[in-house]
Coordinates of C-alpha atoms in Angstrom, one line a residue:
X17 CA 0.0 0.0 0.0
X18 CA 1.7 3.1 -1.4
X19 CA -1.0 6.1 -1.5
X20 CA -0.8 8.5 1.5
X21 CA -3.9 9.7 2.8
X22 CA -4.2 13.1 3.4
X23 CA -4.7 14.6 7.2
X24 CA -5.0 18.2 7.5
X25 CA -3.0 19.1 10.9
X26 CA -4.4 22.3 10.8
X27 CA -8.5 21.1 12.0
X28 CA -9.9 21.4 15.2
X29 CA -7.6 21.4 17.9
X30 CA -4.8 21.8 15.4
X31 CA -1.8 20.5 17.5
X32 CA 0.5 17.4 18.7
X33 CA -3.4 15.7 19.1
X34 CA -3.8 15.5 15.6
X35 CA -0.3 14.4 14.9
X36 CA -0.3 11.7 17.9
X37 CA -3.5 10.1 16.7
X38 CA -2.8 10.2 13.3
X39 CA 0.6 8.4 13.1
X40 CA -0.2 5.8 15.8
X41 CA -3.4 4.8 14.2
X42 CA -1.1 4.6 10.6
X43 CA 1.4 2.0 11.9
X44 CA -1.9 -0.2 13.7
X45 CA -3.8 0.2 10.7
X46 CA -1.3 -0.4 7.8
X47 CA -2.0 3.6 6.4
X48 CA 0.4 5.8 4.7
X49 CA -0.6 9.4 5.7
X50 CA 0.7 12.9 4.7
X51 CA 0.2 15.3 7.5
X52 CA 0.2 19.0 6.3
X53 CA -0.3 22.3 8.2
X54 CA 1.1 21.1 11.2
X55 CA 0.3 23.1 14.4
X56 CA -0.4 25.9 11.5
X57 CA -1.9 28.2 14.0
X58 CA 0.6 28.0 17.1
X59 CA 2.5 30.7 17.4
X60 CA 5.8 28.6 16.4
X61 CA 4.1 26.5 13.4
X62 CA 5.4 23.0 12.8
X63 CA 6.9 19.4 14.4
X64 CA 9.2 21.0 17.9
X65 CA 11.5 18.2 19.4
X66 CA 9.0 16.0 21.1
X67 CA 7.0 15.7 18.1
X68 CA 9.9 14.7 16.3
X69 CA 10.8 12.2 18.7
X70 CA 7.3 10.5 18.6
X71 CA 7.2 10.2 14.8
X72 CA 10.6 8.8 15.0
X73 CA 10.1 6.0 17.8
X74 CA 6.9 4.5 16.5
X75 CA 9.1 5.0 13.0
X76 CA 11.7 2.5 14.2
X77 CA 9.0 0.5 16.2
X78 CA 7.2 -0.2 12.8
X79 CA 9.9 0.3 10.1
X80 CA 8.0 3.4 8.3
X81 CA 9.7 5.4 5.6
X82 CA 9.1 9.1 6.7
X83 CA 9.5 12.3 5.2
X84 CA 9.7 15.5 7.1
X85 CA 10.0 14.4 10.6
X86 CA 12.1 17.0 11.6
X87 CA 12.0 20.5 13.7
X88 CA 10.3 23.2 12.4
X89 CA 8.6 21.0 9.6
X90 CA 4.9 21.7 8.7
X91 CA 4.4 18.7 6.5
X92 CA 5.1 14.6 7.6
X93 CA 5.0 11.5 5.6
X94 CA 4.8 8.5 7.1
X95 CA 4.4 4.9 5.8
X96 CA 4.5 2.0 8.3
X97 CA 5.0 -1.6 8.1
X98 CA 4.8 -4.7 10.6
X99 CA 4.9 -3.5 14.5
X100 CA 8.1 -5.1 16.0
X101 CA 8.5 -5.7 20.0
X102 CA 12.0 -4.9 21.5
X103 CA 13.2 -2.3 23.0
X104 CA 12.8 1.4 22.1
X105 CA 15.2 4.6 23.3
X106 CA 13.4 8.2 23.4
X107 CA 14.8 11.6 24.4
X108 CA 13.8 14.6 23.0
X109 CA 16.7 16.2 24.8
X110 CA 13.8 18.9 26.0
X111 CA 11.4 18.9 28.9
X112 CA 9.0 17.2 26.4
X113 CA 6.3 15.4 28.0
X114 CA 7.0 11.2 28.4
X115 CA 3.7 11.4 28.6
X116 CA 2.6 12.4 25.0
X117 CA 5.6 10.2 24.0
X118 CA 3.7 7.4 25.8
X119 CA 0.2 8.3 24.6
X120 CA 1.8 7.9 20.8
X121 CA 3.3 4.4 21.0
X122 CA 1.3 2.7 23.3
X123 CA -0.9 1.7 21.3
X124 CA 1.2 0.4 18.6
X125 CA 2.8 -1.5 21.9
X126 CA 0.1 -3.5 22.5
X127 CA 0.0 -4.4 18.3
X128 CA 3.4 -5.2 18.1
X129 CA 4.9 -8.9 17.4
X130 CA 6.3 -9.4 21.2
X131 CA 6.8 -7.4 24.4
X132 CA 8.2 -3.8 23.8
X133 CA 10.4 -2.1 26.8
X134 CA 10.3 1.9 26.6
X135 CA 13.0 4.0 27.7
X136 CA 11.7 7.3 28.2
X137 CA 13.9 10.5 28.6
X138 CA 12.1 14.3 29.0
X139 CA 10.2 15.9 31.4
X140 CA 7.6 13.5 33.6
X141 CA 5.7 16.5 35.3
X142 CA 5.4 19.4 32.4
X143 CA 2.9 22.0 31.7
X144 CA -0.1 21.5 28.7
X145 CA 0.2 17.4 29.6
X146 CA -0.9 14.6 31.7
X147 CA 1.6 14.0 34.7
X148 CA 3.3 10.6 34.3
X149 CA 1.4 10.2 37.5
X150 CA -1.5 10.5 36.1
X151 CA -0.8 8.0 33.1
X152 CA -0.1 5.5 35.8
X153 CA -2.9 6.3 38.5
X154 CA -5.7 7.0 35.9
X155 CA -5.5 6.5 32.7
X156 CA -4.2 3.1 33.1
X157 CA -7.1 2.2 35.0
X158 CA -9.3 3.4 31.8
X159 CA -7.1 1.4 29.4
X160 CA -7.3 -2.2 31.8
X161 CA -11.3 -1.9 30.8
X162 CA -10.3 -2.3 27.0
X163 CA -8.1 -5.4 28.1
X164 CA -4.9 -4.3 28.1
X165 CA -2.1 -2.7 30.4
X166 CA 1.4 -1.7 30.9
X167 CA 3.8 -1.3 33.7
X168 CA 5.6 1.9 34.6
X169 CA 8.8 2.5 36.8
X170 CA 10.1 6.3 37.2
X171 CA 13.6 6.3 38.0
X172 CA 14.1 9.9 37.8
X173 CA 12.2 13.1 37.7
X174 CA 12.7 16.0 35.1
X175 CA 11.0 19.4 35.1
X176 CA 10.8 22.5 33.1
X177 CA 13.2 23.8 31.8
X178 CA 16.0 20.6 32.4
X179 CA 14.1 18.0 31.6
X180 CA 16.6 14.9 32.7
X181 CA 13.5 12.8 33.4
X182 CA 13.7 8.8 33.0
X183 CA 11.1 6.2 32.6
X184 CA 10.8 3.0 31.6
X185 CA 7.5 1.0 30.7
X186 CA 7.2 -2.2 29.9
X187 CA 3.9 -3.0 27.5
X188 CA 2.6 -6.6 26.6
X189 CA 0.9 -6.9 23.5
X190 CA -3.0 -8.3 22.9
X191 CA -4.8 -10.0 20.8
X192 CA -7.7 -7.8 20.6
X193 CA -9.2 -4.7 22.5
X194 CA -12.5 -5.2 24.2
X195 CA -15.8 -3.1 23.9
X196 CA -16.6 -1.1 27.8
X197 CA -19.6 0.4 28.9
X198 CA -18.5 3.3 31.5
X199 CA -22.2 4.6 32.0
X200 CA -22.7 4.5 35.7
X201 CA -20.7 7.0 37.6
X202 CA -21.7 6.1 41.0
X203 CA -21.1 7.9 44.2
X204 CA -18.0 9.5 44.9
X205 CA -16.0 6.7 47.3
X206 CA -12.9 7.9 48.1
X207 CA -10.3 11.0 46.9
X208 CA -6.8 10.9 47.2
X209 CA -3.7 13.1 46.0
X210 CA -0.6 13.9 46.3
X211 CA 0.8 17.3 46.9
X212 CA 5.1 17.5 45.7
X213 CA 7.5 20.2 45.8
X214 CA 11.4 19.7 44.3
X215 CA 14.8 21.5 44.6
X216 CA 14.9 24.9 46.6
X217 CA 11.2 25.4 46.7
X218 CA 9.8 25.1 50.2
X219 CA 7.5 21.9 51.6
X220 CA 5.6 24.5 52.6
X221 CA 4.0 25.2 49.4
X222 CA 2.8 21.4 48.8
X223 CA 0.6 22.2 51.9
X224 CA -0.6 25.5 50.8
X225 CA -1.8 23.9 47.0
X226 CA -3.0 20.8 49.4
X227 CA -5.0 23.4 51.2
X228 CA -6.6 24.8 48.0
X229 CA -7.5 21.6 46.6
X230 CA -9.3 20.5 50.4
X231 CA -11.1 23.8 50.0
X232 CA -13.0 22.7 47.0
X233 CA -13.9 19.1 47.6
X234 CA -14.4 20.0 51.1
X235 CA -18.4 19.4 50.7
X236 CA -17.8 16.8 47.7
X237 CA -16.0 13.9 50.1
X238 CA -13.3 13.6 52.7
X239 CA -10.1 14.0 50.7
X240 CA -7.0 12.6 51.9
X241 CA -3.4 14.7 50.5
X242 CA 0.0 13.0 50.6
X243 CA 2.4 16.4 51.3
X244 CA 6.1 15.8 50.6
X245 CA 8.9 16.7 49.2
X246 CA 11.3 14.7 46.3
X247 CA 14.2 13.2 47.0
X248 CA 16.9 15.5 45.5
X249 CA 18.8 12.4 44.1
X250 CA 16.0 11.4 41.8
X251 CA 14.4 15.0 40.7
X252 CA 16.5 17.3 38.7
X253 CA 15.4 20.9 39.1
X254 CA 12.9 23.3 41.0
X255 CA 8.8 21.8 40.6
X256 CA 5.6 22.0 42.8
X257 CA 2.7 19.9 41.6
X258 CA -0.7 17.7 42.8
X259 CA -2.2 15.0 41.2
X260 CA -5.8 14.0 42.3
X261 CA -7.4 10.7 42.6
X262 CA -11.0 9.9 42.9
X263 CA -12.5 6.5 42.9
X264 CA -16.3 5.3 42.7
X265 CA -18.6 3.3 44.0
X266 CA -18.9 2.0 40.5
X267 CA -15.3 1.1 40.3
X268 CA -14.0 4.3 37.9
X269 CA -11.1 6.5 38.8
X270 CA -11.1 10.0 37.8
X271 CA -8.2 12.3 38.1
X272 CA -6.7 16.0 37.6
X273 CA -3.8 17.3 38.0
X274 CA -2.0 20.8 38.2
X275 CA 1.9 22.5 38.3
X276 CA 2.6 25.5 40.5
X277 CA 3.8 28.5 38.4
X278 CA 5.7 31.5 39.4
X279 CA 3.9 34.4 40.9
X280 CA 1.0 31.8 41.2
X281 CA -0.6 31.3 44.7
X282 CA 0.3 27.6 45.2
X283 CA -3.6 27.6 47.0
X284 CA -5.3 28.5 43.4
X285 CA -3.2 26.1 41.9
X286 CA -4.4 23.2 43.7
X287 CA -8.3 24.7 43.6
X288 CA -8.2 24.7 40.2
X289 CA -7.2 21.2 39.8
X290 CA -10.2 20.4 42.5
X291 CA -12.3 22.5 40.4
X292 CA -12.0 20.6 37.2
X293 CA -12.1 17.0 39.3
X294 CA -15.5 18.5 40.7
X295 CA -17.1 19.6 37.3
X296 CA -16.5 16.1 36.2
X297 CA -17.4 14.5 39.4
X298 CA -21.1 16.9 39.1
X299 CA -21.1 16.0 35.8
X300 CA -22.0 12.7 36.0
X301 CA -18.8 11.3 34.5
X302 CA -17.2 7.9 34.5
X303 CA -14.6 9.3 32.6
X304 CA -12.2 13.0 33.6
X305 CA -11.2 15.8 30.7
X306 CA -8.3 14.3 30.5
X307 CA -9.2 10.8 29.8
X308 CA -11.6 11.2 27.3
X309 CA -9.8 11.7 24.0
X310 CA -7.3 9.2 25.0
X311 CA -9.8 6.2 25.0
X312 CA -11.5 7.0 21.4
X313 CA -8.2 5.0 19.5
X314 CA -9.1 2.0 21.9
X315 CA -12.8 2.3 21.3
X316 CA -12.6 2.6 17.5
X317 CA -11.0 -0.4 17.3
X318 CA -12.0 -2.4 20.1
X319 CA -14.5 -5.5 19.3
X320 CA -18.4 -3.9 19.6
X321 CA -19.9 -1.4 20.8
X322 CA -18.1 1.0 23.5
X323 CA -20.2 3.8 24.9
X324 CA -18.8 6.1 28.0
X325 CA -20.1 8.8 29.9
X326 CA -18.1 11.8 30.3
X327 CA -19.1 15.5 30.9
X328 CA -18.2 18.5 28.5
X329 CA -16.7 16.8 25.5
X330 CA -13.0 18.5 24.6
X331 CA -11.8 19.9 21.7
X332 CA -9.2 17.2 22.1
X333 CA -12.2 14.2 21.9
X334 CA -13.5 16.1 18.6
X335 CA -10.2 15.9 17.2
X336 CA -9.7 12.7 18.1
X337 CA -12.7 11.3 16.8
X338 CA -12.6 13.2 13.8
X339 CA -9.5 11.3 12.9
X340 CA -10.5 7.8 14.0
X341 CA -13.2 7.9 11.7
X342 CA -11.5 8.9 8.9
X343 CA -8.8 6.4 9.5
X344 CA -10.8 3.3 11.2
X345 CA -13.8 4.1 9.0
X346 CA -15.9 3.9 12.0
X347 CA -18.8 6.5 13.3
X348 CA -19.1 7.3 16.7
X349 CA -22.1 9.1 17.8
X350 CA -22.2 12.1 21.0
X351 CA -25.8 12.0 23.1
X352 CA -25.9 14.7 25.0
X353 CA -28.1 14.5 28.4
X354 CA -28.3 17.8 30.9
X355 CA -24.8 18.0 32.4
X356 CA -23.6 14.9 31.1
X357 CA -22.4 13.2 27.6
X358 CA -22.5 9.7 26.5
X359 CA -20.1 9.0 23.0
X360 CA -20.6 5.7 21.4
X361 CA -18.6 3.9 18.6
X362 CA -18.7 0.4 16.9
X363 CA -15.5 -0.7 16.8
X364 CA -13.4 -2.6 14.2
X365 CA -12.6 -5.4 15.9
X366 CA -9.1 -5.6 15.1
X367 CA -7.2 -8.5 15.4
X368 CA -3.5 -8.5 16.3
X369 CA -2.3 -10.3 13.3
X370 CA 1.3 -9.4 14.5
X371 CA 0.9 -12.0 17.2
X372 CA 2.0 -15.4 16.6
X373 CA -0.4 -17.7 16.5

C-alpha cells in the first residue's frame, strides 16, 4: 500500500493531538498518511523536538519510511509496516512530555509482534500534559477496561526547563481490544492526592496547593493529601505539583492534575485542579477531561460497541474522533443529556495479526 492519505493538521484542535492520533493509528492500521499544516496556528508553526521524537520512535517501532520528521517541519510522511517488539530509546533532549511520548506508542505497543520495553527521557511533570502520575494512577485504569495494560517505573524526575526525566514502561501486546460500557458514575468513594515540591522550593507550598485543593472538595467527600517533598537524588530541578485521585462506588477513577507556576498562589493552583475534578465528578462522568480523548483509539478499534459517559466533551475528543473515523472508517455518535455526555462507537474489531499464532 503506497498512497498517502491526506490529514490536515491544521483542524480542530490543530496541535501534537492530531499528529499523535494520526501516526499511531497509521502503523496499527497499515496507512500511509501525509500530515500538512502542522500546528499551523501555534505561534511557532510545525513538528518542535518531542514531536519529532514520537514520529521517529513508533518510526523505528514499525519500520516506516518518513519524510519531514524534523524541527520546524509543517508537512510529515509516514508509511509503516509490521509493528516489532523490543526495546525502544526516546529523548527529545527537552522537557518534552513522556507522557505524549507514551500516549503515541502505546498503542502500537500493545499491536506489536512481542513485548516492547520503553525507555523514556524528558520531562515526567510538564505543563499543557498529563503528569506521568497521572498516566499510571488513571488513565491506566481506563485502558485495563479495554483489556490491556502496561507497567511503569520512574527512575528519575525532570522538570521544566531541564528535563533529565527517565522512565521506563514495559507494554505486553494483545490479541484484541475489548468493547466497555463506563455509563454509571456512581457515588464518589474515596479521593486521594498527592501534593510535591522539588529542589529549593519550600515543603511549605505542597501544603498551601493541598490546602486549596481541600477547599474545594471540602463538601464533595473527605479527601486525603499526601504532602512531601522529592528526593533530590531522583528529581532534577525546581517543581511544585498535585495530582488527584477519585474513585467510585462504581469502580472508575477519575483524576486532575495541576503544576505551580511562578507568581501563582500555590492555593489556586491546587483549587483549580479540584475545580475541574469537581465539574466532572457533578457531571456525571465515568470518565475526567483528561481521559476522554485518549480512550477513542481504543474504542474505535476495540470489538463492539463502546459507549462512555463523560461530561463536557473536549476539543481534544473532537479531534480525536474526527481522525478515527477517517482512518478506522468507524462512526461514533455524542448523546448529550443535561450535564452529562455519552459517546458511542462500533469498533473494528481488530485482530492482532502481529501475534504469533
Amino acid at each position: 500500500m503506497s498512497e498517502y492519505m491526506d490529514i490536515d493538521g491544521s483542524l480542530l484542535e490543530g496541535g501534537g493531538q492530531i499528529l499523535r492520533i494520526s501516526i499511531s493509528l497509521s502503523a496499527i492500521l497499515g496507512i500511509p498518511v501525509r500530515i500538512s499544516k502542522i500546528r499551523a496556528g501555534r505561534s511557532k508553526p510545525g513538528l518542535a523536538a518531542q514531536h519529532c521524537k514520537g514520529i521517529q520512535l513508533v518510526a523505528e517501532m514499525c519500520q516506516a519510511k518518513t519524510k519531514g520528521a524534523e524541527i520546524g517541519s509543517t508537512e510529515v510522511e509516514f508509511a509503516p509496516k509490521k509493528i516489532r517488539g523490543g526495546q525502544y530509546f526516546a529523548d527529545p533532549h527537552t522537557a518534552g512530555s513522556i507522557s505524549l511520548l507514551l500516549q503515541v506508542a502505546l498503542p502500537c505497543a500493545l499491536m506489536a509482534d512481542g513485548p516492547v520495553t520503553f525507555d523514556f527521557r524528558g520531562g515526567t511533570n510538564a505543563d499543557m500534559a498529563p503528569q506521568i502520575d497521572y498516566m499510571d494512577k488513571v488513565f491506566r485504569h481506563a485502558l485495563r477496561q479495554f483489556g490491556a495494560d502496561f507497567g511503569l517505573t520512574i527512575h528519575r524526575r525532570g522538570y521544566f526547563p531541564k528535563g533529565g526525566g527517565q522512565v521506563t514502561v514495559n507494554v505486553n501486546p494483545v490479541r484484541n481490544f475489548r468493547g466497555v460500557t463506563l455509563t454509571d458514575p456512581g457515588s464518589v468513594h474515596r479521593i486521594t492526592g498527592s501534593s510535591f515540591v522539588a529542589g529549593v522550593l519550600p515543603i511549605s507550598m505542597a501544603h498551601q496547593m493541598a490546602e486549596g485543593a481541600k477547599q474545594v472538595l471540602r463538601s464533595v467527600a473527605e479527601t486525603t493529601i499526601n504532602c512531601y517533598k522529592e528526593d533530590g537524588r531522583i528529581a532534577i530541578g525546581n517543581c511544585n505539583g498535585m495530582l488527584l485521585t477519585c474513585t467510585t462506588s462504581t469502580g472508575h477513577v477519575l483524576g486532575s492534575d495541576a503544576l505551580g507556576k511562578r507568581g501563582t498562589d500555590p492555593r489556586q493552583a491546587g483549587a483549580d485542579a479540584a475545580n475541574d475534578l469537581n465539574k466532572d465528578l457533578d457531571a456525571g462522568a465515568c470518565l475526567d477531561r483528561h481521559c476522554q480523548d485518549q480512550v477513542i483509539l481504543f474504542m474505535a478499534l476495540a470489538e463492539g460497541k463502546s459507549t462512555v459517559t463523560v461530561g463536557e466533551v473536549t476539543l481534544h475528543t473532537k479531534t480525536a474522533i474526527h481522525i478515527a473515523e477517517m482512518m478506522a472508517k468507524v462512526k461514533f455518535e455524542i448523546h448529550p443529556n443535561g450535564s452529562y455526555n455519552t459517546i458511542e462507537c462500533t469498533g473494528l474489531g481488530l485482530i492482532n495479526n502481529n501475534l504469533p499464532t
